Coordinates of C-alpha atoms and ligand atoms in Angstrom, one line a residue:
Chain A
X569 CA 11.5 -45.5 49.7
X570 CA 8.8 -47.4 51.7
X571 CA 6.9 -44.0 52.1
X572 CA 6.9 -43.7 48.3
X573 CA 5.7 -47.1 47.6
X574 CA 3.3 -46.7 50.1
X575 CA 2.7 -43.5 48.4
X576 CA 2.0 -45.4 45.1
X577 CA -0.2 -48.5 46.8
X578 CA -2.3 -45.3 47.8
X579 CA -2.9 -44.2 44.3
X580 CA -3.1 -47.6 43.3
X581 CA -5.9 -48.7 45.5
X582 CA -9.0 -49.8 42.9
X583 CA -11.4 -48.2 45.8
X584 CA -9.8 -44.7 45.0
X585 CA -11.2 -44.8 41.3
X586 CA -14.7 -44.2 41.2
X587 CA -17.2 -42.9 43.3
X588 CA -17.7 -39.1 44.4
X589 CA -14.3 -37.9 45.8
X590 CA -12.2 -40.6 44.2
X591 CA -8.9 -39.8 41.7
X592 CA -10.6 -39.4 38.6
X593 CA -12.9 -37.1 39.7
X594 CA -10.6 -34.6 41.7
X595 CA -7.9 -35.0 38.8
X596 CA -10.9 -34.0 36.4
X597 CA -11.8 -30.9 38.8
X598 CA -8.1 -29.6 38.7
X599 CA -7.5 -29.9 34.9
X600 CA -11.1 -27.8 35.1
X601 CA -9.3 -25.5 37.8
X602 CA -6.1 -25.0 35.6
X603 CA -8.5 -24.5 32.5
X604 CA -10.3 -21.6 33.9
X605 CA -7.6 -19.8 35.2
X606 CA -5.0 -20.3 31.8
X607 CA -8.1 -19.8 29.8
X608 CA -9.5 -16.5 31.5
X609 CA -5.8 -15.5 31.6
X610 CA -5.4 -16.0 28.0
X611 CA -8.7 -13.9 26.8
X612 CA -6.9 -11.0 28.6
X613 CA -2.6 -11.5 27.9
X614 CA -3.1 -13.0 24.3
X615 CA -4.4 -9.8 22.7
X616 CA -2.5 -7.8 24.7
X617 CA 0.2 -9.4 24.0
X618 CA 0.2 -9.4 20.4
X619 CA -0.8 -6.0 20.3
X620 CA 2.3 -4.8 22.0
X621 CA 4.1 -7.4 19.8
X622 CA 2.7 -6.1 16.8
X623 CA 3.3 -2.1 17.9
X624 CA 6.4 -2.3 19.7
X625 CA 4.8 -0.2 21.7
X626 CA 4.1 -0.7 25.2
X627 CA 6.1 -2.8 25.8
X628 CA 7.9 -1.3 28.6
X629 CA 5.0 -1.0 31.0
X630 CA 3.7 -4.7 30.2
X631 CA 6.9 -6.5 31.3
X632 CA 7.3 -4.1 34.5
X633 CA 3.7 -5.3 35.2
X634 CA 4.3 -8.7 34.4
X635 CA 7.2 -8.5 36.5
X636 CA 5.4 -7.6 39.6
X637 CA 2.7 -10.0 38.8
X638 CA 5.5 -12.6 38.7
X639 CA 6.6 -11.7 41.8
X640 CA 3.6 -11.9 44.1
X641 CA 3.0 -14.9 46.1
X642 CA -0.2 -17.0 44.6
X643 CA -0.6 -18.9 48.4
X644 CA -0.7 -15.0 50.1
X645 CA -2.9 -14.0 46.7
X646 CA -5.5 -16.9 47.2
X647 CA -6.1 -15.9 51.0
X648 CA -6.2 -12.3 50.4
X649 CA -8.8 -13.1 47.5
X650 CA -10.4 -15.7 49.7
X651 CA -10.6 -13.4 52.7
X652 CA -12.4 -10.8 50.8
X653 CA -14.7 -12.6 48.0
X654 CA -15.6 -15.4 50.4
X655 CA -15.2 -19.5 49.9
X656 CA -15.6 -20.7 46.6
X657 CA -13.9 -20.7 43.5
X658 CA -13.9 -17.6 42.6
X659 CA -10.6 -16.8 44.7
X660 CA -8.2 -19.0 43.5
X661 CA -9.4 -18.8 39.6
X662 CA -8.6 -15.1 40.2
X663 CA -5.4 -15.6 41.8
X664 CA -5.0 -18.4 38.5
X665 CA -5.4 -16.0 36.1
X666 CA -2.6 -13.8 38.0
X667 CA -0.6 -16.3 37.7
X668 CA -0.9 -17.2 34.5
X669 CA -0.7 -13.6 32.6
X670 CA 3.0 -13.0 32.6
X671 CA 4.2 -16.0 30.9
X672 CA 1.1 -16.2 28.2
X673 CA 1.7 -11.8 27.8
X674 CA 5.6 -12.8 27.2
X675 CA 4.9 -15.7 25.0
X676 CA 2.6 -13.7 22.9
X677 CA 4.3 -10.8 22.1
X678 CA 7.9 -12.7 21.5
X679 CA 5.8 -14.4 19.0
X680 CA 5.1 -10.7 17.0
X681 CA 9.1 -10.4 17.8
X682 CA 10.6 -13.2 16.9
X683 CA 9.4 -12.4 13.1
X684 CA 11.8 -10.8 10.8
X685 CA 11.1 -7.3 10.5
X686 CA 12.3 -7.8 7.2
X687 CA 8.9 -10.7 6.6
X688 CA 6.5 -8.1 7.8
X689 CA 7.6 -5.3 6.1
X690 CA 7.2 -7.3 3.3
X691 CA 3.7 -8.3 3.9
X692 CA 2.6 -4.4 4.8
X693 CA 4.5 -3.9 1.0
X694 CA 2.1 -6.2 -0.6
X695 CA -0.8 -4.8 0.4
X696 CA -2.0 -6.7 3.6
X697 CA -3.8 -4.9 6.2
X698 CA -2.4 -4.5 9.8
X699 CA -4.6 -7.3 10.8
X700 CA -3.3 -9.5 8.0
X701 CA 0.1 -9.5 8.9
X702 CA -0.5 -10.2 12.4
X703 CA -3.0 -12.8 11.8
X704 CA -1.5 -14.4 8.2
X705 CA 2.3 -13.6 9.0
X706 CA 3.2 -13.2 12.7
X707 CA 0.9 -15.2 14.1
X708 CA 1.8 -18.5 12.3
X709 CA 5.6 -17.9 12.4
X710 CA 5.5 -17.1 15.9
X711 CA 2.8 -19.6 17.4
X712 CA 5.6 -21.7 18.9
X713 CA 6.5 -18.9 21.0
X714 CA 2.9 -18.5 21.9
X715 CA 2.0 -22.1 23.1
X716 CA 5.4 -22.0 24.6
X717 CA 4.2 -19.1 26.5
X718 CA 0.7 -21.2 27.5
X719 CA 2.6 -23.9 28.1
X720 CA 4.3 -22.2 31.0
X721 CA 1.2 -21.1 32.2
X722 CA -0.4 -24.4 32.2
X723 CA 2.4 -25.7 33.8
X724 CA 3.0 -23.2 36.6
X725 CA -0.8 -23.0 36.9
X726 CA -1.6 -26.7 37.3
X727 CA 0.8 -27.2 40.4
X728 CA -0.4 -24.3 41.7
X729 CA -4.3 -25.3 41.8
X730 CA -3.9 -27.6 44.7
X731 CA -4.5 -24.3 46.6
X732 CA -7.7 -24.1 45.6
X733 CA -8.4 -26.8 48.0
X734 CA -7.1 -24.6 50.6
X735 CA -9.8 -22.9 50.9
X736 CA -12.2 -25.6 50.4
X737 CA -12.5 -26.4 46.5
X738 CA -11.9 -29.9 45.1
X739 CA -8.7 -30.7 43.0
X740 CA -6.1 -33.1 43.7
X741 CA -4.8 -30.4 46.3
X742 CA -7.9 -31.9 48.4
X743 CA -5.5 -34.9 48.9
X744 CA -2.7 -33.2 49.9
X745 CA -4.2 -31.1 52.6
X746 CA -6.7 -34.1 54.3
X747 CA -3.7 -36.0 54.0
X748 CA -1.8 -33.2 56.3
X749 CA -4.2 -32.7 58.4
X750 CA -5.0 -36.1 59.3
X751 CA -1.0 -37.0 59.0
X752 CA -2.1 -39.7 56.5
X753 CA 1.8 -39.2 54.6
X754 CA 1.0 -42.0 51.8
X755 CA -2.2 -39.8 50.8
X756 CA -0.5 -36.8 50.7
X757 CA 2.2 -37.8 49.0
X758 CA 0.1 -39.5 46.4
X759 CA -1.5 -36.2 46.2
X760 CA 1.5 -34.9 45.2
X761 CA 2.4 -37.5 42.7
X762 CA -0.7 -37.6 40.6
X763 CA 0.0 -33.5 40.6
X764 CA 3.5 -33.9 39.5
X765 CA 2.2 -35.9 36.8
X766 CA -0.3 -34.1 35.4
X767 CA 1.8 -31.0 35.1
X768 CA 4.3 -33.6 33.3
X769 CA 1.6 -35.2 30.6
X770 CA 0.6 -30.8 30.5
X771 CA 4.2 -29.9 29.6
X772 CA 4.7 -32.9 27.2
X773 CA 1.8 -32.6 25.3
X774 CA 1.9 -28.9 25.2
X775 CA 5.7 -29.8 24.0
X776 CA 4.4 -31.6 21.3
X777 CA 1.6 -29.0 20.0
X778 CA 4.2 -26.5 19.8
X779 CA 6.5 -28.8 17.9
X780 CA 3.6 -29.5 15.5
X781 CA 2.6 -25.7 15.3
X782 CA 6.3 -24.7 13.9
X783 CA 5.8 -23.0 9.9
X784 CA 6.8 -25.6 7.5
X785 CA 9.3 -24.1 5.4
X786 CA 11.1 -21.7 8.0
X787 CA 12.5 -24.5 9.6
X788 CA 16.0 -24.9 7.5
X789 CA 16.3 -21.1 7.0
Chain B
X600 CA 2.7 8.4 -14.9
X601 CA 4.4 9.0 -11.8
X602 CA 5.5 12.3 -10.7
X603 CA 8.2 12.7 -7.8
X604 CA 7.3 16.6 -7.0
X605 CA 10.1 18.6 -4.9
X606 CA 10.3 15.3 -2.2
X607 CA 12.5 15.0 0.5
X608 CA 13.1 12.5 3.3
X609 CA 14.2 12.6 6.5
X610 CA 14.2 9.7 8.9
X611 CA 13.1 10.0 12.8
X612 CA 16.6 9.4 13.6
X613 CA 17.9 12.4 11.5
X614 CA 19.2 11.0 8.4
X615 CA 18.2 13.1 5.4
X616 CA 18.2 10.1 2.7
X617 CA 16.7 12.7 0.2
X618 CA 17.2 16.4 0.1
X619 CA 15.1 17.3 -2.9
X620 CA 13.9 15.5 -5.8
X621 CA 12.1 15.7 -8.8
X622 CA 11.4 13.5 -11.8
X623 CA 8.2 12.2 -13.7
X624 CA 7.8 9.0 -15.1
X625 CA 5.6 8.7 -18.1
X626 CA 3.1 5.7 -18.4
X627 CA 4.9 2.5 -19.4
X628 CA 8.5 4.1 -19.5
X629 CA 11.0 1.8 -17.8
X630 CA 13.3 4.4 -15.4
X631 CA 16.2 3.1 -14.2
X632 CA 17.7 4.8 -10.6
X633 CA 21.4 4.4 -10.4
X634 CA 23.3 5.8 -7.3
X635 CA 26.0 4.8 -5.2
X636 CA 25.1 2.5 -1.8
X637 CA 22.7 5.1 0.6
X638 CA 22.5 7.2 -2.3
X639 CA 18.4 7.5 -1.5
X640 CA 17.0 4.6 -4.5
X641 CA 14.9 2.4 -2.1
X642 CA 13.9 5.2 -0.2
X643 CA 12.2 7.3 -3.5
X644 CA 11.0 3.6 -4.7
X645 CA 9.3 3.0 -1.4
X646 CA 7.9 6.9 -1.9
X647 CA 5.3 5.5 -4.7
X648 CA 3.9 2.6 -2.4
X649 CA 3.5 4.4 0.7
X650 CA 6.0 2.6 2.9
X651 CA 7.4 5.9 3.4
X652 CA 5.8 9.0 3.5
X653 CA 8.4 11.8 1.7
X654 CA 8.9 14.4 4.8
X655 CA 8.8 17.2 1.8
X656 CA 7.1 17.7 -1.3
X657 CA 4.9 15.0 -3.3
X658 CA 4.2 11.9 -5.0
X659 CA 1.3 11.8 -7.7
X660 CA -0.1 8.9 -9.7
X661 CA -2.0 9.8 -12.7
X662 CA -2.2 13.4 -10.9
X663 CA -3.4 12.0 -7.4
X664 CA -0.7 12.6 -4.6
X665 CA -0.7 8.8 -3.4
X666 CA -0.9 10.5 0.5
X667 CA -4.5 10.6 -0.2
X668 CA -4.9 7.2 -1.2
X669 CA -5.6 4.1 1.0
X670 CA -2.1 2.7 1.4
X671 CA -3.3 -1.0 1.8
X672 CA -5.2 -0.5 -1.7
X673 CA -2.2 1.2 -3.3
X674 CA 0.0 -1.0 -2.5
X675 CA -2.3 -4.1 -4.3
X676 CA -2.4 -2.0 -6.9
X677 CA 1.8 -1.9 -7.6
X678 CA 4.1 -4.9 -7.9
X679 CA 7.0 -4.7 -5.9
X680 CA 9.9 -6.8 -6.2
X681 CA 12.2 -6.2 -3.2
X682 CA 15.7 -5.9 -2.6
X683 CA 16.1 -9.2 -0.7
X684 CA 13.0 -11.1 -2.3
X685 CA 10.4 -10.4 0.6
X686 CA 8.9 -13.7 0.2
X687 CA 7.1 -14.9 3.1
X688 CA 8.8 -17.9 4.5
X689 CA 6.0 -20.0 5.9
X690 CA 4.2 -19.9 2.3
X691 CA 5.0 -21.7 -0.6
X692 CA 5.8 -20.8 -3.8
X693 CA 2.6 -21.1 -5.3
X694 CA 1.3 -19.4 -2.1
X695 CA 3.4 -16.1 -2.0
X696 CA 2.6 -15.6 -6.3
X697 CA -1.2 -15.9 -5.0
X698 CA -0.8 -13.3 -2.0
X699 CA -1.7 -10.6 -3.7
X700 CA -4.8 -11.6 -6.0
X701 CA -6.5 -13.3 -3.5
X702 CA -6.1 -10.4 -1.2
X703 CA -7.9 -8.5 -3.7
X704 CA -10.7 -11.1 -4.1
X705 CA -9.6 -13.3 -7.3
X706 CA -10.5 -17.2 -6.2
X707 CA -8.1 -18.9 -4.8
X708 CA -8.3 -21.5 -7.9
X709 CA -8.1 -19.0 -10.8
X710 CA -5.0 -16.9 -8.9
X711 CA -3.2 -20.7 -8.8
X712 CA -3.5 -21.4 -12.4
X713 CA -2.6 -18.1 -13.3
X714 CA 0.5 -18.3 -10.5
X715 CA 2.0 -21.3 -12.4
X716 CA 1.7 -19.5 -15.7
X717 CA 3.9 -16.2 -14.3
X718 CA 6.1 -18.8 -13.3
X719 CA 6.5 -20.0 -16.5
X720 CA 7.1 -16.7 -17.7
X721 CA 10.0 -15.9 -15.3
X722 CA 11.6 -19.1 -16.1
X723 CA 10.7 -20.8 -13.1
X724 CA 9.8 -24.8 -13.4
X725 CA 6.0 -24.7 -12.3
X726 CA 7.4 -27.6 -10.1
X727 CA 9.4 -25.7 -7.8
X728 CA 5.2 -24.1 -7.0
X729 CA 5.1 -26.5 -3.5
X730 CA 8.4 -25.9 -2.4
X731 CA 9.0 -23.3 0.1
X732 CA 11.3 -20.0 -0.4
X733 CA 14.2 -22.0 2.4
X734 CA 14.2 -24.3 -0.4
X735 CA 15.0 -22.6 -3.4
X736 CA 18.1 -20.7 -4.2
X737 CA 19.0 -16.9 -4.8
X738 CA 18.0 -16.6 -8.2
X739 CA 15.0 -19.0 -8.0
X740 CA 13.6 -16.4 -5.1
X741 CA 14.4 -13.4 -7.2
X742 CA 12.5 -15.2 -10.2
X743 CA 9.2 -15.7 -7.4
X744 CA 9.7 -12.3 -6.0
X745 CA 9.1 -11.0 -10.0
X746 CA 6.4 -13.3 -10.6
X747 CA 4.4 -12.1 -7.3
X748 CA 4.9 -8.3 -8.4
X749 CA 3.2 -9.3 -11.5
X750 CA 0.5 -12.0 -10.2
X751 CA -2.4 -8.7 -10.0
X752 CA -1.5 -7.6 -13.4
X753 CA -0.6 -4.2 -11.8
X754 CA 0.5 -0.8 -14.4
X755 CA 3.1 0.1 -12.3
X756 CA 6.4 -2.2 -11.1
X757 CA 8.9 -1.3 -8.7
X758 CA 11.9 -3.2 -8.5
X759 CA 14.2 -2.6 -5.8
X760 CA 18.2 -4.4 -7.2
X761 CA 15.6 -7.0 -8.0
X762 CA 18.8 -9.1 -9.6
X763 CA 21.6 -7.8 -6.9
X764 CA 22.0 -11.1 -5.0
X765 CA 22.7 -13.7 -8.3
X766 CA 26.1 -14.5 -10.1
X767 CA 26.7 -12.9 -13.3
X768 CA 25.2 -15.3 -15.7
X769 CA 21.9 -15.8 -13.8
X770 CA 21.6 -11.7 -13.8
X771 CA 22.3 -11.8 -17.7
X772 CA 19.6 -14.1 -17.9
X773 CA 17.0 -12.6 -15.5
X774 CA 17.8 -9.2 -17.1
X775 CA 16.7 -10.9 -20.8
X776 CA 13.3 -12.1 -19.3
X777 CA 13.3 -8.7 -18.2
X778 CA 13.3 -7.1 -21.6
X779 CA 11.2 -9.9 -22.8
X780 CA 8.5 -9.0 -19.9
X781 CA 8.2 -5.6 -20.6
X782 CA 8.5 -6.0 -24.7
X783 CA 5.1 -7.8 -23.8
X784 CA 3.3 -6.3 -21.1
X785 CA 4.3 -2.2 -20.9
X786 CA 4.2 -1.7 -17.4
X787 CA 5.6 1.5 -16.0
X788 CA 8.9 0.2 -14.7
X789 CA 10.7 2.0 -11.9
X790 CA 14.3 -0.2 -11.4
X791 CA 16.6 0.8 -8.6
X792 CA 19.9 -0.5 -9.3
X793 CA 23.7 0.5 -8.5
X794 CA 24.7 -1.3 -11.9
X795 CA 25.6 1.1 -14.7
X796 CA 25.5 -1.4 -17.2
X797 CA 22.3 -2.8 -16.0
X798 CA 20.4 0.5 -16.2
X799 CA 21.6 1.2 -19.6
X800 CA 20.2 -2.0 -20.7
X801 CA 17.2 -1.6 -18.9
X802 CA 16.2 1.7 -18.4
X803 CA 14.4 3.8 -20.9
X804 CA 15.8 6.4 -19.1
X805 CA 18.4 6.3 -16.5
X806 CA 18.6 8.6 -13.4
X807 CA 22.2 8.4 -11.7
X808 CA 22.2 10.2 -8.1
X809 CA 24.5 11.2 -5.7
X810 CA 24.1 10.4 -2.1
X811 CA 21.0 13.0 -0.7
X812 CA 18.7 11.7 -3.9
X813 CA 20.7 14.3 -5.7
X814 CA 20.2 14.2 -9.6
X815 CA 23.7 14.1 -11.2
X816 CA 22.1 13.3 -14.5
X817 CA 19.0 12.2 -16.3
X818 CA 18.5 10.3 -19.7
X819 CA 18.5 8.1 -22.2
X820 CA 21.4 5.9 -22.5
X821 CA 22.7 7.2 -25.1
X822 CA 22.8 10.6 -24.2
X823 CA 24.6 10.1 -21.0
X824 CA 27.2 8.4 -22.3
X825 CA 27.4 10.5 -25.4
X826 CA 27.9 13.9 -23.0
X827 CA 28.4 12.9 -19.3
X828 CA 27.1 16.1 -16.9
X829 CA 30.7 15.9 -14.7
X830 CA 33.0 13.7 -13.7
X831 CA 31.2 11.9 -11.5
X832 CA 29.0 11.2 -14.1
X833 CA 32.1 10.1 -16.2
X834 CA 33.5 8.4 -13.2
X835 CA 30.3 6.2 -12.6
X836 CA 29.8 5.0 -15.9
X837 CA 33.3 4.2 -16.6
X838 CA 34.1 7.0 -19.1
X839 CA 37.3 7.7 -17.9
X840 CA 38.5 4.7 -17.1
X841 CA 38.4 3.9 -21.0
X842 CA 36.6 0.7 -20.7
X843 CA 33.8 2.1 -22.7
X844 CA 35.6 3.5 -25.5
X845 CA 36.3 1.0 -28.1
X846 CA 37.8 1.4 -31.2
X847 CA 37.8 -0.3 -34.8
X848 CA 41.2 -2.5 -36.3
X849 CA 41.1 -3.8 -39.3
X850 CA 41.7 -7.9 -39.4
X851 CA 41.6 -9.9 -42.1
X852 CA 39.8 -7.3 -44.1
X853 CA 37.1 -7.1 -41.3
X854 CA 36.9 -4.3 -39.2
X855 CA 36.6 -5.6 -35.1
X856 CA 35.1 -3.0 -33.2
X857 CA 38.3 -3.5 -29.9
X858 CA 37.5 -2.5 -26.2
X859 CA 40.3 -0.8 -24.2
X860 CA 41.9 -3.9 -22.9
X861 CA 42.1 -5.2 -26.5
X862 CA 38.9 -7.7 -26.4
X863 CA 36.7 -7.7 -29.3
X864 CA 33.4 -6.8 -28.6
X865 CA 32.1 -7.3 -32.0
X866 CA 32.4 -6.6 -36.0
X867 CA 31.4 -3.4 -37.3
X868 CA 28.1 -3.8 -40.3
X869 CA 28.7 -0.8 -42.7
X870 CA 25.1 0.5 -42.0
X871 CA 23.1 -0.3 -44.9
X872 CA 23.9 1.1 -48.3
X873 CA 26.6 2.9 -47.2
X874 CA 29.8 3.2 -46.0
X875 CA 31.3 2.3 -42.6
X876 CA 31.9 5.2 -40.5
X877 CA 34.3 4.1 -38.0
Ligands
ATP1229 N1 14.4 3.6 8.3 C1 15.5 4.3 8.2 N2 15.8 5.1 9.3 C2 16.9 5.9 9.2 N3 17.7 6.0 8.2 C3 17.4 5.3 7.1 C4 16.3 4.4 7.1 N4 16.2 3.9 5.8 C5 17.3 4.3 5.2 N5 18.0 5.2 5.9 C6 19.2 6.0 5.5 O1 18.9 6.8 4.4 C7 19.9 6.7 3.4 C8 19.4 6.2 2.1 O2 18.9 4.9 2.2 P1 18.3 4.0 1.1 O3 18.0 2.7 1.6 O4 17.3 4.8 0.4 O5 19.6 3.9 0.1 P2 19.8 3.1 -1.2 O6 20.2 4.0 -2.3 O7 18.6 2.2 -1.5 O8 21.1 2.2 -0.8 P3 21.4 0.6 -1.2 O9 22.0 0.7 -2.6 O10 22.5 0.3 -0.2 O11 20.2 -0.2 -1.1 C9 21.0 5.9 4.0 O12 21.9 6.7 4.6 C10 20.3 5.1 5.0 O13 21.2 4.8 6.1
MG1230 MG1 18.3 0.1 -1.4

């Protein structure tokens, strides 16, 4: 208990607000971190994803790949990346990205899925062009699913960034990792808060886009 | 016209829907398919659109075998009313009569005011245009998906059991808009039903099949009923069951034309100048 409100008189301190190096500024640098690495991710799984959603094809090979993405380990990824492209950002963001693809490839194409065969057969039968339906009719019924899927990403992403600072990037992770190595427990467990937190006010908000995104009129069906 | 040459279907999965069909469809006839459940209907109908592609044989439009043509063009080009109404959920009313026009480049604003007329014209209250499909009922959905098939104006109409989902009395009434429709426009009409009573009423010409798209029997109204081919032909439209013979008593100096079960469907007119023949 004492540890945790030393913890919070750590975050607290007015000192640790401005300046170079303070709070705001390493909070700022991981929401950049966890915006490269979602956003690079989702160039790549979105349009795969919906293309496989769209086809039903492919679909077998993407979640086997997903799968073992899933199951690498991002610390073991960032040194290995680190290790052979050298300090810097470049590392982690690709180890980000990594982790980001499954759950944005599996929220995209259970978007396509998640429409009723029935709806796009409809839309084909009216004359709309493959690229219609997927952008007029699956797209907007499924883009729930699909922020869901980026909100899993941001989420596993953004606690995840604080190894960036591992290999000497900022982010909140810089906290966490002075704080360990100078033994300085209130710091790091500050650190750990304001991480905790931001993947919180991530998740919520991303709650509430998804919530707004949902069709109006295929709600009571 | 429409021209089903020698097709046949056979799904990936091995079903033969259709063994081998032929019929032609002049320009603004109303056909009416009749068949049993699996009997092949919505797989022929779909044959004219493109959303399936006969394994055997031909389809021609005007002459053209419709493999040749752009599918996505085609299919702008035919009103289709589905068998469960098709609409697209996350539209509105107004929205899903407009799909069609505005895909083929009519402004937004002139395919709305145009929408709330068809509406109109189904028997639809233009206020129902901002709901969404969830919100309307059976009928009303049916009455939308006919109204979209019409919204580009387009020569040929398929209807797939457009009116298979709504009671009785809503049918009757959706079948009389029907007549009135095509009394006024003259589309070519191709109606897929598994109601006898609704094909004679509708159909120009009625086309009753067995399962396998076979043709038990092709023609007017009148001339089925008059000389049914076998009897399943007799069977399906109730021939032998006696509930379309009636006969004619004489009440009260009237003569009641009297359906098997002893209803009276009606009095009998002598036809003009002349005699009754009864
Ligand atoms: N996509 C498909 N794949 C495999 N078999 C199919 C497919 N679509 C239809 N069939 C089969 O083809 C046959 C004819 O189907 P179709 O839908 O044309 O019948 P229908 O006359 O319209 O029946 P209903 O009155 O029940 O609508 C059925 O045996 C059906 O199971
Ligand atoms: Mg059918």
């Amino acid at each position: 208990m004492t540890q945790l409100l030393e913890a919070l008189a750590w975050i607290a301190d007015p000192t640790r607000w401005s300046g170079p190096g303070s709070i705001p500024v390493r909070l700022l640098e991981h929401l950049w971190y966890t915006l490269l690495g979602v956003g690079i991710a989702a160039l790549v799984a979105i349009p795969v994803g919906l293309l496989v959603g769209h086809t039903r094809r492919g679909r077998g090979p993407v979640v086997a790949l997903s799968g073992a993405a899933r199951a690498l380990p991002t610390l073991g990824l960032v040194t290995l990346f680190g290790l052979w492209l050298g300090i810097g950002l470049t590392a982690p963001v690709l180890a980000f990205v990594i982790l980001a693809i499954p759950s944005l490839l599996a929220g995209a194409y259970s978007a396509c899925e998640a429409v009723d065969p029935r709806t796009v057969d409809a839309a084909r039968a009216q004359g709309m062009t493959e690229w219609q339906i997927l952008t007029r009719v699956e797209v907007p019924l499924g883009l729930p699913l699909l922020i869901g899927g980026v909100r899993l990403a941001a989420v596993q992403v953004v606690a995840t960034v604080m190894l960036a600072s591992y290999i000497g990037n900022g982010g909140l992770g810089r906290f966490i990792f002075l704080g360990l190595n100078l033994s300085d427990y209130p710091q790091m467990l500050g650190g750990s808060i304001l991480v905790v937190a931001l993947a919180l006010v991530i998740d919520l908000a991303l709650r509430l886009v998804e919530r707004l995104t949902a069709p109006r009129g295929a709600a009571r069906t | 016209m429409i021209a089903f040459e020698n097709v046949g279907k056979t799904y990936p999965d091995g079903t033969t829907a259709v063994e081998d069909f032929s019929l032609e469809i002049a320009s603004h006839e109303a056909v009416v398919l009749v068949g049993t459940s699996g009997s092949g209907k919505t797989t022929l109908l779909r044959m004219i659109n493109r959303m399936v592609d006969p394994s055997r044989g031909r389809v021609a439009i005007d002459g053209e075998d419709v493999a040749g043509l752009d599918p996505v063009r085609l299919r702008r080009s035919i009103g289709y009313v589905m068998q469960a109404s098709g609409l697209l959920p996350h539209r509105s009313v107004l929205d899903n009569v407009t799909t069609v026009p505005v895909l083929r480049g009519t402004s937004r604003r002139e395919a709305r005011s145009r929408a709330l007329e068809l509406l109109e014209t189904v028997g639809l209250d233009p206020a129902l245009a901002r709901r969404y499909p969830s919100q309307l009922s059976g009928g009303q959905q049916q009455r939308v998906g006919v109204a979209r098939a019409l919204a580009a104006d387009p020569n040929i109409l398929l209807m797939d059991e457009p009116f298979g989902a709504v009671d009785p009395i809503v049918r009757a009434d959706l079948q009389q808009e029907m007549l009135r429709i095509q009394k006024e426009l003259h589309k070519t009409i191709v109606f897929v039903t598994h109601d006898i009573d609704e094909a004679f009423l509708l159909g120009d010409r009625v086309v009753l099949l067995r399962p396998g798209g076979v043709v038990a029997q092709q023609g007017t109204p009148q001339e089925i009923l008059a000389a049914p081919a076998d009897d399943f032909v007799r069977s399906f439209v109730g021939a032998d069951r006696g509930t379309r013979t009636l006969h004619v008593e004489e009440i009260e100096g009237r003569r009641i034309v009297v359906d098997a079960d002893g209803r009276a469907a009606g009095v009998l007119e002598p036809p003009a100048g002349g005699a009754a023949r009864a």
